[in-house]
Amino acid sequence: MSEALALDVRNITKRFPGVLANDHVNFNLRKGEIHALLGENGAGKSTLMNIIYGLYSPDEGEFYIDNDSGSGLQKVEIESPLDAIQMGVGMVHQHFMLVPVFTVAENIMLGSEITRGLSLDQRTAEKKIRELTQEYNMEADPHAIVEDLPVGVQQRVEIIKALYRRARILVLDEPTAVLTPQEAEDLFRVMHQLTERGVSIIFITHKLKEVLAIADRITVMRRGQVVGTTTPAETSESGLASMMVGREVLLQVEKGPAAPGKVIMDVQGLTVVDERKIDVVNNVSFQVRAGEVLGIAGVQGNGQTELVEAITGLRSYKYGRLILEGKEMPPTNPRHLVEAGMAHIPEDRHKHGLVLAYSLADNAVLCTYYQPPFATGVQRNPKAILENAQELLTRFDVRAPGPMVSASTLSGGNQQKVIVARELSRPVCFLVANQPTRGLDVGSIEYIHREIIEMRDKGMAVLLVSAELDEIMSLADRIAVMYHGQIVATMEATQATKEELGLLMAGSSRA
Ligand SMILES: Nc1ncnc2c1ncn2[C@@H]1O[C@H](COP(=O)(O)OP(=O)(O)OP(=O)(O)O)[C@@H](O)[C@H]1O
Ligand SMILES: [Mg+2]
């Protein structure tokens, strides 16, 4: 890495109605470096990146880019993504932007089609894609349909797309939030390979360990401003956490031993098939008691998603019974489950968690809007709906201008907080939390972990599914390991070690 700059942005200011998202931000990127950008949910990271990529135009500020022509940094105007791409900027967004029904090749070519005369030169394009995937050892079949691919591969496609357009500055907005640890390792390998070839990378993440492991420099933002820039050698996890949040953060929740009571959820012999009619959950049985957290550990793709979907009524199952507080639940009936006392923090916040076009107030009553106090008969009660939202936004520290803005305008982490707030604020006996803190900053994770333990201590049964082993180890009282659709081991959390869990998750029976 050299000291020479690839990008320098000065004095960027961006206002949205009621929000100062970027407040005179200065940020620079050296050639061939990995520069991590950290900050609380809503701090303004994605906004800054969207400005650099030409999606938003700043109210104030200047851009300087070195386009490798030998003349050093030049002042440039970036008014659209097309400008940004021409200047060598590529971006992989927090929520992917691929067209699900198109093939890998079609998605990569989209917007930069190679033409021969009037017709598309698909062959040349595919050859170029193959060369890129080989160079970086990133497997991706150009003919595969994007929606059939695991998220890790979809992300690879986004990166290949940026490289296909000759990006020399690559923005990765929370690329590891949806990846398994193995996929994340693979991404880091590709990132290093890219920087060796002179590409400069801006890397956004909430995982402090990752930042310390792979960043050359780290810049922290808080409430629209840059707090400072540091290096892994000069700081630590707790140092970064307090720089981000402005106070000390407990990175591990404090909790007493569980006092399990009666069985709340009894899952009996559940077998679930996927779209290909393969048994992805195979005869799974377990119980969750009042006052305990049962954690399900496993590498993503071992049936956890389908198991949770079946339990929460979003997916049908082939065999098995679900018994909630002694009553058998009908399959595929989410409303029945909700009325029987189930809360659900879903894995995919956009698909199952929020209606993005609705206001925060309406999103906060998605499962209770027809009940008092939010409605009397068929009459809605807007005042109660508004007050409820106001209270939740304050209590869960959701950074938003107010309850009437649409959910789509919130930062990713704040969207997640709205879902968690809604689900943890209803009187329920059973909580299913699937990746509850994905995309949340360390301060919010601390808060939500405390809330979950508090709910446990009040006698709620909690089923926690998480790809973060640290999260499972810190919250769960008992841990079940899922592998190839089955529960291969169950143990007390106090007895579990990371090594043993890791082995079980990888399918080893030695334990
Ligand atoms: N299109 C928009 N319209 C209105 N407000 C917006 C819009 N985009 C972002 N904001 C607001 O700007 C602020 C910064 O949001 P941004 O998405 O940049 O945060 P972030 O640092 O990326 O957070 P996260 O870690 O949660 O992704 C937030 O308060 C958000 O609500
Ligand atoms: Mg963001």
XYZ file of C-alpha atoms and ligand atoms in Angstrom:
543
model
C 0.000 0.000 0.000
C 1.305 3.454 -0.867
C 0.598 6.796 0.744
C -0.830 8.067 -2.541
C -4.557 8.649 -2.503
C -7.039 6.988 -4.827
C -9.955 9.045 -3.510
C -10.402 12.106 -1.355
C -13.817 13.503 -0.438
C -13.959 16.829 1.350
C -16.644 18.533 3.343
C -19.528 16.341 2.270
C -22.861 17.417 3.706
C -26.163 15.699 2.997
C -29.539 16.504 4.518
C -32.707 14.454 4.314
C -36.013 15.794 5.659
C -35.404 16.024 9.386
C -31.947 14.365 9.262
C -28.413 15.655 8.834
C -27.054 12.387 7.438
C -23.538 13.645 6.577
C -22.135 16.693 8.326
C -18.977 18.084 6.656
C -17.416 14.653 6.226
C -13.781 14.327 5.157
C -12.642 10.888 4.076
C -9.769 9.570 2.008
C -8.700 6.246 0.580
C -5.114 5.245 -0.210
C -4.193 3.179 -3.244
C -4.342 -0.514 -2.458
C -5.646 -0.154 1.077
C -8.581 -1.684 2.903
C -10.178 1.198 4.748
C -12.883 0.125 7.190
C -15.777 2.472 7.863
C -17.444 1.950 11.215
C -20.306 3.633 12.992
C -23.610 3.282 14.758
C -26.785 2.424 12.876
C -27.818 5.593 11.093
C -24.396 7.228 11.475
C -24.356 8.030 7.760
C -22.056 5.338 6.307
C -24.308 4.111 3.496
C -25.286 7.701 2.683
C -21.630 8.674 2.235
C -21.044 5.642 0.024
C -24.166 6.325 -2.037
C -22.834 9.847 -2.599
C -19.446 8.539 -3.728
C -21.277 6.156 -6.075
C -23.379 8.996 -7.512
C -26.751 7.741 -6.238
C -27.311 10.769 -3.990
C -26.008 14.223 -4.729
C -24.507 15.988 -1.735
C -25.705 19.416 -0.615
C -22.075 20.476 -0.232
C -18.664 18.938 -0.825
C -15.999 18.014 -3.337
C -14.564 14.833 -4.826
C -10.988 14.160 -5.908
C -10.108 10.950 -7.729
C -6.876 9.572 -9.183
C -7.824 7.858 -12.425
C -4.355 6.290 -12.839
C -3.538 8.465 -15.847
C -0.398 9.681 -14.083
C -1.689 13.130 -13.254
C -2.591 12.368 -9.616
C -5.715 13.487 -7.811
C -8.158 15.453 -9.936
C -11.268 17.278 -8.842
C -14.274 15.559 -10.397
C -18.056 15.815 -10.471
C -20.015 12.645 -9.717
C -23.623 13.163 -10.678
C -24.776 9.624 -11.401
C -23.610 6.040 -10.956
C -22.573 6.188 -14.606
C -20.098 8.972 -13.741
C -18.849 6.982 -10.771
C -18.386 3.812 -12.826
C -16.502 5.752 -15.500
C -14.158 7.020 -12.818
C -13.536 3.493 -11.628
C -15.838 3.333 -8.602
C -17.771 0.111 -7.975
C -20.215 -0.624 -5.162
C -21.784 -3.690 -3.586
C -24.845 -2.493 -1.701
C -26.067 -3.390 1.783
C -29.187 -4.895 0.210
C -28.223 -6.505 -3.093
C -29.396 -4.974 -6.323
C -29.299 -7.924 -8.696
C -32.257 -8.874 -10.880
C -33.337 -12.200 -9.326
C -34.746 -13.809 -12.483
C -31.776 -12.959 -14.717
C -28.728 -15.160 -15.125
C -25.366 -14.349 -13.583
C -24.011 -13.218 -16.968
C -27.054 -11.059 -17.702
C -26.769 -9.353 -14.344
C -23.070 -8.680 -14.787
C -23.532 -7.303 -18.293
C -26.563 -5.203 -17.405
C -25.768 -1.554 -18.070
C -22.413 -2.228 -19.736
C -23.360 -4.539 -22.585
C -20.696 -5.271 -25.156
C -22.252 -4.862 -28.591
C -21.138 -5.893 -32.015
C -23.000 -3.650 -34.388
C -26.523 -3.726 -33.028
C -26.430 -7.142 -31.424
C -25.188 -8.108 -27.982
C -21.873 -9.869 -27.918
C -22.740 -12.411 -25.236
C -19.802 -14.662 -26.067
C -17.157 -12.010 -25.455
C -18.904 -10.960 -22.250
C -19.036 -14.523 -20.933
C -15.381 -15.042 -21.771
C -14.473 -11.953 -19.793
C -16.588 -13.130 -16.845
C -14.830 -16.529 -16.914
C -11.429 -14.831 -16.927
C -12.360 -12.767 -13.896
C -13.762 -15.705 -11.934
C -10.611 -17.697 -12.679
C -8.236 -14.893 -11.812
C -9.823 -14.447 -8.400
C -10.799 -18.050 -7.888
C -14.456 -17.087 -7.412
C -16.781 -19.768 -8.627
C -19.929 -18.514 -10.357
C -21.688 -20.201 -13.259
C -22.568 -17.491 -15.824
C -25.747 -19.373 -16.789
C -27.172 -19.853 -13.282
C -30.292 -17.884 -12.348
C -29.413 -15.453 -9.585
C -32.370 -16.193 -7.290
C -31.336 -19.859 -7.099
C -27.901 -18.983 -5.716
C -26.882 -18.783 -2.045
C -26.316 -15.214 -0.821
C -22.554 -15.715 -0.672
C -22.489 -16.450 -4.389
C -24.896 -13.598 -5.198
C -22.458 -11.290 -3.500
C -19.609 -12.695 -5.546
C -21.660 -11.839 -8.626
C -21.947 -8.239 -7.415
C -18.179 -8.063 -6.968
C -17.517 -9.595 -10.384
C -19.937 -7.066 -11.829
C -17.892 -4.208 -10.379
C -14.619 -5.734 -11.628
C -16.159 -6.313 -15.051
C -16.670 -2.576 -15.184
C -12.992 -2.084 -14.252
C -13.535 -0.741 -10.741
C -10.355 0.464 -9.040
C -12.185 1.766 -6.007
C -14.535 -0.790 -4.527
C -17.160 -0.026 -1.887
C -18.443 -3.020 0.092
C -21.384 -2.037 2.318
C -21.723 -4.663 5.077
C -20.657 -7.522 2.820
C -20.186 -9.985 5.662
C -23.535 -9.446 7.423
C -25.154 -12.264 5.453
C -22.133 -14.529 5.006
C -21.171 -17.688 6.838
C -17.747 -17.521 8.525
C -16.283 -19.615 5.683
C -17.785 -17.345 3.040
C -16.425 -14.322 4.901
C -12.926 -15.880 4.933
C -13.208 -16.405 1.211
C -14.261 -12.794 0.713
C -11.252 -11.578 2.705
C -8.968 -13.654 0.490
C -10.473 -12.011 -2.599
C -10.163 -8.574 -0.980
C -6.456 -9.083 -0.329
C -5.938 -10.303 -3.866
C -7.662 -7.185 -5.156
C -5.574 -4.795 -3.073
C -2.397 -6.551 -4.266
C -3.495 -5.628 -7.781
C -3.897 -2.002 -6.744
C -7.642 -1.903 -6.076
C -8.608 0.248 -3.067
C -11.447 -0.971 -0.865
C -13.858 0.742 1.490
C -15.231 -1.909 3.807
C -18.266 -1.307 6.030
C -19.040 -3.765 8.813
C -20.296 -3.906 12.386
C -18.003 -6.810 13.288
C -15.091 -5.362 15.183
C -13.010 -8.545 15.003
C -13.119 -8.400 11.210
C -12.052 -4.790 11.198
C -9.054 -5.491 13.401
C -8.114 -8.510 11.295
C -8.158 -7.048 7.811
C -8.271 -3.240 7.758
C -5.241 -1.064 7.093
C -6.995 2.000 8.483
C -10.313 2.498 10.267
C -12.526 5.572 10.177
C -15.369 5.909 12.681
C -18.540 7.958 12.114
C -21.121 9.034 14.642
C -24.312 11.008 13.974
C -23.235 12.168 10.536
C -19.706 13.212 11.503
C -16.288 11.609 11.344
C -15.056 10.925 14.885
C -11.549 9.921 13.862
C -9.276 7.586 11.915
C -7.118 4.911 13.523
C -5.321 1.639 12.729
C -5.752 -1.907 14.126
C -2.370 -1.593 15.867
C -3.499 1.469 17.803
C -6.881 0.215 19.011
C -8.905 -2.765 20.258
C -12.477 -4.066 20.134
C -13.508 -2.095 23.188
C -11.625 0.979 21.958
C -13.511 0.891 18.668
C -16.820 0.258 20.441
C -16.512 3.306 22.625
C -15.293 5.431 19.704
C -18.456 4.429 17.831
C -21.012 4.786 20.562
C -19.366 7.468 22.702
C -19.454 5.353 25.878
C -18.207 2.011 27.193
C -20.044 -0.985 25.733
C -20.480 -4.397 27.345
C -19.487 -6.766 24.554
C -20.915 -9.744 26.456
C -24.344 -9.728 28.109
C -24.463 -10.239 31.877
C -26.959 -12.855 32.980
C -27.763 -15.147 35.852
C -28.558 -18.845 35.514
C -31.864 -19.757 33.848
C -34.831 -21.019 35.855
C -36.672 -23.130 33.293
C -40.361 -23.755 33.962
C -43.035 -25.587 31.997
C -42.685 -26.535 28.333
C -43.944 -23.712 26.134
C -43.072 -24.938 22.659
C -42.955 -28.628 21.897
C -41.704 -29.463 18.416
C -42.347 -33.110 17.576
C -40.825 -34.957 14.636
C -40.833 -32.053 12.244
C -39.878 -32.868 8.660
C -39.808 -30.088 6.106
C -39.113 -30.321 2.397
C -37.722 -27.529 0.249
C -38.668 -26.438 -3.272
C -36.734 -29.388 -4.708
C -38.737 -31.786 -2.464
C -35.644 -32.708 -0.490
C -35.981 -33.196 3.284
C -34.096 -30.169 4.580
C -35.413 -30.628 8.114
C -35.451 -34.269 9.028
C -37.458 -35.494 12.018
C -36.476 -32.710 14.381
C -37.821 -32.678 17.941
C -37.082 -30.330 20.828
C -38.749 -28.402 23.607
C -38.317 -24.837 24.731
C -39.294 -24.085 28.334
C -40.498 -20.930 29.972
C -37.536 -18.919 31.237
C -34.862 -20.403 28.976
C -33.095 -19.563 25.765
C -32.525 -22.502 23.453
C -29.881 -21.596 20.887
C -29.634 -23.364 17.558
C -26.101 -23.304 16.228
C -25.191 -24.389 12.752
C -23.557 -23.370 9.532
C -26.111 -21.566 7.431
C -27.909 -23.812 4.981
C -28.328 -26.804 7.298
C -32.086 -26.423 7.578
C -32.330 -23.651 10.173
C -34.159 -21.272 7.839
C -36.755 -23.873 6.869
C -37.134 -25.044 10.477
C -37.901 -21.518 11.637
C -40.246 -20.895 8.710
C -42.200 -24.045 9.576
C -42.390 -23.186 13.275
C -43.568 -19.652 12.550
C -46.227 -20.730 10.050
C -44.489 -19.387 6.949
C -43.829 -22.812 5.416
C -45.722 -26.090 5.343
C -44.253 -29.312 6.693
C -44.508 -32.948 5.715
C -44.645 -34.572 9.148
C -44.662 -33.455 12.730
C -46.593 -31.467 15.296
C -46.148 -28.058 16.861
C -47.588 -27.720 20.342
C -47.648 -24.240 21.856
C -48.672 -24.097 25.520
C -50.336 -27.492 25.246
C -52.348 -26.684 22.121
C -51.589 -28.156 18.733
C -51.051 -25.423 16.140
C -52.390 -25.678 12.599
C -49.641 -25.533 9.950
C -49.021 -22.438 7.802
C -51.140 -20.113 9.870
C -48.931 -17.294 11.141
C -51.830 -15.264 12.510
C -53.035 -18.179 14.622
C -49.533 -18.550 16.073
C -49.247 -14.843 16.767
C -52.596 -14.860 18.551
C -51.503 -17.895 20.552
C -48.523 -15.890 21.853
C -45.655 -16.192 19.420
C -43.291 -13.377 18.447
C -40.935 -13.669 15.488
C -37.845 -11.726 14.479
C -37.342 -13.022 10.932
C -34.095 -13.630 9.129
C -35.009 -11.567 6.060
C -36.122 -8.185 7.281
C -37.360 -7.010 3.894
C -39.273 -10.139 2.988
C -40.918 -11.060 6.284
C -40.235 -8.255 8.728
C -41.443 -4.941 7.363
C -43.653 -3.387 4.755
C -41.090 -0.899 3.452
C -43.648 1.475 1.959
C -45.608 1.722 5.240
C -44.863 4.202 7.985
C -42.980 3.134 11.088
C -46.216 3.550 13.046
C -48.036 1.041 10.833
C -45.077 -1.323 10.822
C -45.050 -1.264 14.605
C -48.599 -2.701 14.708
C -48.351 -5.126 11.780
C -49.648 -8.035 13.842
C -51.911 -6.148 16.250
C -53.496 -3.373 14.155
C -56.956 -4.963 14.379
C -56.900 -5.314 18.163
C -57.559 -2.800 20.930
C -56.184 -0.243 21.622
C -55.224 0.130 17.945
C -58.744 -0.534 16.649
C -62.275 -0.618 18.008
C -64.283 -2.941 15.821
C -63.375 -1.927 12.278
C -62.457 1.595 13.342
C -58.722 2.340 13.486
C -57.401 4.421 16.331
C -54.605 6.535 14.793
C -53.739 8.239 18.079
C -52.965 4.945 19.843
C -50.992 3.718 16.831
C -48.912 6.889 16.803
C -48.278 6.897 20.540
C -47.220 3.267 20.467
C -44.686 4.017 17.737
C -43.351 7.084 19.501
C -42.754 5.096 22.670
C -41.010 2.241 20.849
C -38.748 4.554 18.848
C -37.538 6.151 22.056
C -37.200 2.946 24.027
C -35.270 1.102 21.340
C -33.287 4.176 20.258
C -34.439 3.946 16.641
C -32.776 6.791 14.744
C -35.570 8.200 12.594
C -37.083 11.663 12.081
C -40.465 10.455 13.391
C -43.078 7.684 13.392
C -44.717 8.746 10.138
C -41.707 8.315 7.815
C -41.778 5.199 5.662
C -39.632 2.266 6.753
C -37.712 2.406 3.459
C -35.969 5.657 4.476
C -34.364 4.139 7.579
C -30.807 2.825 7.678
C -30.549 -0.971 7.564
C -29.822 -1.357 11.262
C -32.638 0.952 12.278
C -35.078 -1.068 10.167
C -33.999 -4.111 12.142
C -34.529 -2.240 15.416
C -38.143 -1.443 14.420
C -38.852 -5.162 13.985
C -37.180 -6.087 17.258
C -39.075 -3.317 19.062
C -42.420 -4.523 17.706
C -41.796 -8.173 18.555
C -40.344 -7.606 22.028
C -43.060 -5.210 23.109
C -46.039 -7.551 22.785
C -47.172 -9.794 25.616
C -46.044 -13.159 24.266
C -44.911 -16.478 25.711
C -42.647 -17.655 22.890
C -40.069 -15.712 20.913
C -38.431 -17.031 17.778
C -35.402 -14.863 17.033
C -33.571 -15.632 13.808
C -30.354 -13.600 13.431
C -31.865 -10.911 15.706
C -28.837 -8.626 15.694
C -27.728 -8.958 12.088
C -26.545 -5.571 10.871
C -26.821 -3.907 14.289
C -24.098 -1.790 15.844
C -22.415 -2.908 19.075
C -24.452 -0.538 21.236
C -27.750 -1.850 19.845
C -26.606 -5.453 20.159
C -25.854 -4.836 23.829
C -29.364 -3.405 24.312
C -31.189 -6.167 22.460
C -29.260 -8.908 24.215
C -30.243 -7.390 27.538
C -33.903 -7.198 26.441
C -33.897 -10.858 25.382
C -32.429 -11.948 28.733
C -34.963 -9.768 30.541
C -37.807 -11.430 28.624
C -36.337 -14.821 29.563
C -36.200 -13.821 33.204
C -39.856 -12.819 33.030
C -40.675 -16.370 31.931
C -40.698 -16.220 28.163
C -39.401 -19.175 26.134
C -36.850 -18.103 23.535
C -35.689 -19.976 20.461
C -32.577 -18.255 19.149
C -31.098 -19.077 15.765
C -27.861 -17.341 14.927
C -24.934 -17.780 12.619
C -22.808 -15.915 15.181
C -21.348 -18.464 17.542
C -20.471 -15.657 19.960
C -24.122 -14.645 20.120
C -25.279 -18.218 20.752
C -22.647 -18.756 23.441
C -23.473 -15.534 25.213
C -27.308 -15.739 25.163
C -28.284 -19.406 25.117
C -28.853 -21.566 28.196
C -28.946 -24.738 26.120
C -27.445 -25.204 22.683
C -28.658 -27.542 19.949
C -26.426 -28.055 16.920
C -28.058 -28.521 13.560
C -26.306 -30.347 10.755
C -27.787 -31.621 7.483
C -31.345 -31.059 8.680
C -30.950 -32.845 11.994
C -30.168 -31.917 15.552
C -26.916 -33.754 16.121
C -26.269 -32.689 19.714
C -27.851 -30.734 22.549
C -25.890 -29.473 25.545
C -25.911 -27.047 28.431
C -24.305 -23.782 27.352
C -22.029 -23.825 30.386
C -20.576 -27.136 29.152
C -20.070 -26.012 25.561
C -16.803 -24.859 24.057
C -16.363 -23.050 20.778
C -14.077 -25.774 19.492
C -16.560 -28.529 20.204
C -19.444 -26.599 18.662
C -17.330 -25.853 15.619
C -16.576 -29.545 15.153
C -20.215 -30.549 15.537
C -21.302 -27.839 13.111
C -18.852 -29.208 10.569
C -20.443 -32.646 10.863
C -17.863 -34.301 13.088
C -19.384 -36.756 15.528
C -16.332 -36.523 17.780
C -17.285 -34.431 20.774
N -33.433 8.064 1.208
C -33.504 8.566 2.448
N -34.514 9.391 2.813
C -34.576 9.908 4.048
N -33.670 9.652 5.020
C -32.640 8.845 4.720
C -32.495 8.256 3.425
N -31.379 7.493 3.415
C -30.848 7.600 4.655
N -31.596 8.421 5.432
C -31.304 8.775 6.829
O -29.950 9.179 6.919
C -29.346 8.695 8.128
C -28.099 7.903 7.804
O -28.468 6.673 7.203
P -27.423 5.638 6.616
O -28.200 4.629 5.852
O -26.354 6.376 5.900
O -26.815 5.001 7.958
P -25.739 3.830 8.138
O -24.567 4.423 8.863
O -25.464 3.164 6.851
O -26.484 2.856 9.172
P -26.609 1.219 9.225
O -25.426 0.744 9.994
O -27.849 0.996 10.018
O -26.692 0.701 7.830
C -30.423 7.887 8.841
O -30.995 8.681 9.840
C -31.442 7.582 7.755
O -32.732 7.484 8.303
Mg -25.899 1.283 6.062
